[in-house]
GROMACS .gro file of C-alpha atoms in nm:
model
  175
    1MET     CA    1  22.161 -10.946  21.364
    2GLY     CA    2  22.492 -11.113  21.334
    3PRO     CA    3  22.819 -10.967  21.275
    4GLY     CA    4  22.857 -11.063  20.919
    5VAL     CA    5  22.509 -10.881  20.826
    6ALA     CA    6  22.636 -10.562  21.036
    7ASP     CA    7  22.950 -10.561  20.819
    8ALA     CA    8  22.778 -10.600  20.505
    9ALA     CA    9  22.541 -10.309  20.610
   10MET     CA   10  22.849 -10.092  20.687
   11ALA     CA   11  23.005 -10.192  20.325
   12VAL     CA   12  22.712 -10.017  20.180
   13GLY     CA   13  22.745  -9.678  20.361
   14THR     CA   14  22.558  -9.487  20.596
   15THR     CA   15  22.182  -9.554  20.626
   16VAL     CA   16  21.899  -9.318  20.553
   17ASP     CA   17  21.786  -9.323  20.908
   18HIS     CA   18  22.134  -9.262  21.040
   19LEU     CA   19  22.179  -8.980  20.790
   20THR     CA   20  21.829  -8.825  20.885
   21GLU     CA   21  21.900  -8.862  21.257
   22THR     CA   22  22.256  -8.700  21.215
   23TYR     CA   23  22.102  -8.410  20.992
   24ARG     CA   24  21.823  -8.333  21.251
   25ALA     CA   25  22.059  -8.348  21.544
   26HIS     CA   26  22.315  -8.116  21.403
   27TYR     CA   27  22.074  -7.878  21.187
   28ARG     CA   28  22.142  -7.578  21.403
   29SER     CA   29  22.518  -7.602  21.416
   30LEU     CA   30  22.535  -7.690  21.031
   31LEU     CA   31  22.308  -7.370  20.994
   32GLY     CA   32  22.570  -7.158  21.237
   33LEU     CA   33  22.865  -7.299  21.019
   34ALA     CA   34  22.698  -7.178  20.692
   35ALA     CA   35  22.610  -6.835  20.859
   36LEU     CA   36  22.976  -6.777  20.928
   37LEU     CA   37  23.030  -6.810  20.563
   38LEU     CA   38  22.728  -6.650  20.413
   39ASP     CA   39  22.548  -6.353  20.521
   40ASP     CA   40  22.186  -6.422  20.487
   41THR     CA   41  21.961  -6.689  20.661
   42ALA     CA   42  21.764  -6.812  20.347
   43SER     CA   43  22.101  -6.883  20.183
   44CYS     CA   44  22.223  -7.049  20.481
   45GLU     CA   45  21.924  -7.278  20.500
   46ASP     CA   46  21.944  -7.345  20.120
   47VAL     CA   47  22.314  -7.472  20.161
   48VAL     CA   48  22.239  -7.698  20.445
   49GLN     CA   49  21.961  -7.855  20.271
   50GLU     CA   50  22.134  -7.901  19.967
   51ALA     CA   51  22.425  -8.039  20.177
   52PHE     CA   52  22.178  -8.317  20.292
   53ILE     CA   53  22.051  -8.388  19.955
   54ARG     CA   54  22.415  -8.430  19.820
   55VAL     CA   55  22.527  -8.653  20.124
   56HIS     CA   56  22.190  -8.854  20.083
   57SER     CA   57  22.253  -8.934  19.739
   58ALA     CA   58  22.630  -9.024  19.793
   59ARG     CA   59  22.581  -9.194  20.118
   60ASN     CA   60  22.702  -9.538  20.011
   61ARG     CA   61  23.030  -9.347  20.004
   62VAL     CA   62  23.028  -9.277  20.371
   63ARG     CA   63  23.181  -9.608  20.493
   64ASP     CA   64  23.197  -9.513  20.845
   65PRO     CA   65  22.864  -9.393  20.982
   66GLU     CA   66  23.053  -9.191  21.238
   67LYS     CA   67  23.183  -8.970  20.967
   68THR     CA   68  22.824  -8.877  20.849
   69LEU     CA   69  22.843  -8.538  21.029
   70ALA     CA   70  23.191  -8.465  20.899
   71TYR     CA   71  23.068  -8.517  20.507
   72LEU     CA   72  22.783  -8.267  20.596
   73ARG     CA   73  23.010  -8.027  20.745
   74GLN     CA   74  23.239  -8.045  20.461
   75THR     CA   75  22.973  -8.026  20.195
   76VAL     CA   76  22.822  -7.714  20.373
   77VAL     CA   77  23.144  -7.543  20.352
   78ASN     CA   78  23.200  -7.645  19.979
   79LEU     CA   79  22.860  -7.511  19.891
   80SER     CA   80  22.905  -7.206  20.081
   81ARG     CA   81  23.210  -7.134  19.884
   82SER     CA   82  23.029  -7.210  19.553
   83ALA     CA   83  22.754  -6.955  19.673
   84LEU     CA   84  23.021  -6.678  19.753
   85ARG     CA   85  23.211  -6.741  19.412
   86ARG     CA   86  22.846  -6.699  19.227
   87ARG     CA   87  22.801  -6.378  19.415
   88ILE     CA   88  23.131  -6.255  19.378
   89LEU     CA   89  23.112  -6.315  19.004
   90GLY     CA   90  22.746  -6.142  18.992
   91LEU     CA   91  22.888  -5.837  19.164
   92LYS     CA   92  23.171  -5.821  18.923
   93LEU     CA   93  22.937  -5.821  18.628
   94LEU     CA   94  22.691  -5.595  18.792
   95SER     CA   95  22.978  -5.337  18.836
   96LYS     CA   96  23.075  -5.321  18.482
   97PRO     CA   97  22.886  -5.014  18.331
   98MET     CA   98  22.632  -5.108  18.096
   99PRO     CA   99  22.651  -4.994  17.731
  100ASP     CA  100  22.472  -4.660  17.670
  101MET     CA  101  22.123  -4.726  17.596
  102ALA     CA  102  21.873  -4.501  17.449
  103SER     CA  103  21.586  -4.357  17.681
  104ALA     CA  104  21.220  -4.446  17.560
  105GLU     CA  105  21.204  -4.127  17.391
  106GLU     CA  106  21.494  -4.176  17.187
  107GLY     CA  107  21.395  -4.545  17.121
  108ALA     CA  108  21.065  -4.422  16.990
  109TYR     CA  109  21.207  -4.128  16.770
  110GLU     CA  110  21.450  -4.368  16.628
  111GLN     CA  111  21.156  -4.630  16.543
  112LEU     CA  112  20.949  -4.337  16.370
  113GLU     CA  113  21.285  -4.226  16.178
  114ARG     CA  114  21.324  -4.599  16.067
  115ASP     CA  115  20.972  -4.629  15.953
  116GLN     CA  116  21.005  -4.304  15.765
  117LEU     CA  117  21.307  -4.429  15.605
  118ILE     CA  118  21.134  -4.750  15.500
  119LYS     CA  119  20.834  -4.579  15.356
  120ALA     CA  120  21.067  -4.343  15.184
  121MET     CA  121  21.272  -4.623  15.038
  122ARG     CA  122  20.968  -4.810  14.933
  123GLY     CA  123  20.866  -4.492  14.721
  124LEU     CA  124  21.233  -4.485  14.513
  125GLN     CA  125  21.244  -4.651  14.172
  126ARG     CA  126  21.334  -5.026  14.199
  127ARG     CA  127  21.730  -4.989  14.054
  128GLN     CA  128  21.760  -4.704  14.289
  129ARG     CA  129  21.632  -4.891  14.594
  130GLU     CA  130  21.838  -5.195  14.491
  131VAL     CA  131  22.175  -4.990  14.465
  132LEU     CA  132  22.117  -4.811  14.802
  133VAL     CA  133  22.039  -5.128  14.985
  134LEU     CA  134  22.325  -5.325  14.849
  135ARG     CA  135  22.561  -5.022  14.869
  136TYR     CA  136  22.450  -4.893  15.241
  137PHE     CA  137  22.263  -5.189  15.412
  138ALA     CA  138  22.463  -5.457  15.254
  139ASP     CA  139  22.807  -5.258  15.297
  140MET     CA  140  22.901  -5.350  14.919
  141THR     CA  141  23.122  -5.126  14.725
  142GLU     CA  142  23.015  -4.962  14.404
  143ALA     CA  143  23.197  -5.230  14.192
  144GLN     CA  144  23.040  -5.522  14.379
  145VAL     CA  145  22.710  -5.361  14.343
  146ALA     CA  146  22.753  -5.321  13.956
  147ASP     CA  147  22.845  -5.695  13.939
  148VAL     CA  148  22.548  -5.808  14.161
  149LEU     CA  149  22.308  -5.611  13.949
  150GLY     CA  150  22.479  -5.655  13.604
  151LEU     CA  151  22.528  -5.280  13.566
  152SER     CA  152  22.804  -5.040  13.478
  153LEU     CA  153  23.005  -4.868  13.738
  154GLY     CA  154  22.859  -4.545  13.594
  155SER     CA  155  22.476  -4.670  13.635
  156VAL     CA  156  22.542  -4.769  13.993
  157LYS     CA  157  22.677  -4.416  14.077
  158ALA     CA  158  22.391  -4.251  13.890
  159TYR     CA  159  22.110  -4.456  14.047
  160GLY     CA  160  22.271  -4.428  14.396
  161SER     CA  161  22.302  -4.029  14.362
  162ARG     CA  162  21.964  -3.997  14.257
  163GLY     CA  163  21.807  -4.237  14.511
  164ILE     CA  164  21.958  -4.027  14.805
  165ALA     CA  165  21.834  -3.723  14.664
  166ALA     CA  166  21.484  -3.876  14.645
  167LEU     CA  167  21.534  -4.000  14.994
  168ARG     CA  168  21.635  -3.644  15.118
  169VAL     CA  169  21.343  -3.484  14.961
  170ALA     CA  170  21.097  -3.776  15.130
  171MET     CA  171  21.246  -3.765  15.454
  172GLU     CA  172  21.212  -3.390  15.482
  173THR     CA  173  20.870  -3.401  15.360
  174PRO     CA  174  20.649  -3.448  15.670
  175ALA     CA  175  20.425  -3.764  15.636
   0.00000   0.00000   0.00000
């Protein structure tokens, strides 16, 4: 190989062979570097392998093959920092108290109550059911319900009152 060919090879970056040789020769020291920044072996190994992959895909930017090891080291440091940031963020998220969650028994009881309410709603007269659904589930005012259903405000109040009374009876009666 003449000097022109060697210069052309250098212009495209480090070779795969050189990168692989550097990685193999310095794997333990790269692992040690990651171990100084991270606390578990699996994460260190992942970081070092990811560093190799990243430098491999960007090897054409490594103009001087003598800097291959420096690129690998810097990539290990950067990936270790990223791993630590993710862990810290995860710990912050985990340390926040979870919202109050119902126990399985409470959830089952709530489901039974919901099923009982749905069954009781189905037993109401159509207008009573419509008024209660719009008023309490759609959170409309009595005037809005009257407008939507084309009823007078007095009729909405009467259907609502009778519907609630019928629901009370249905909910108190065992199924």
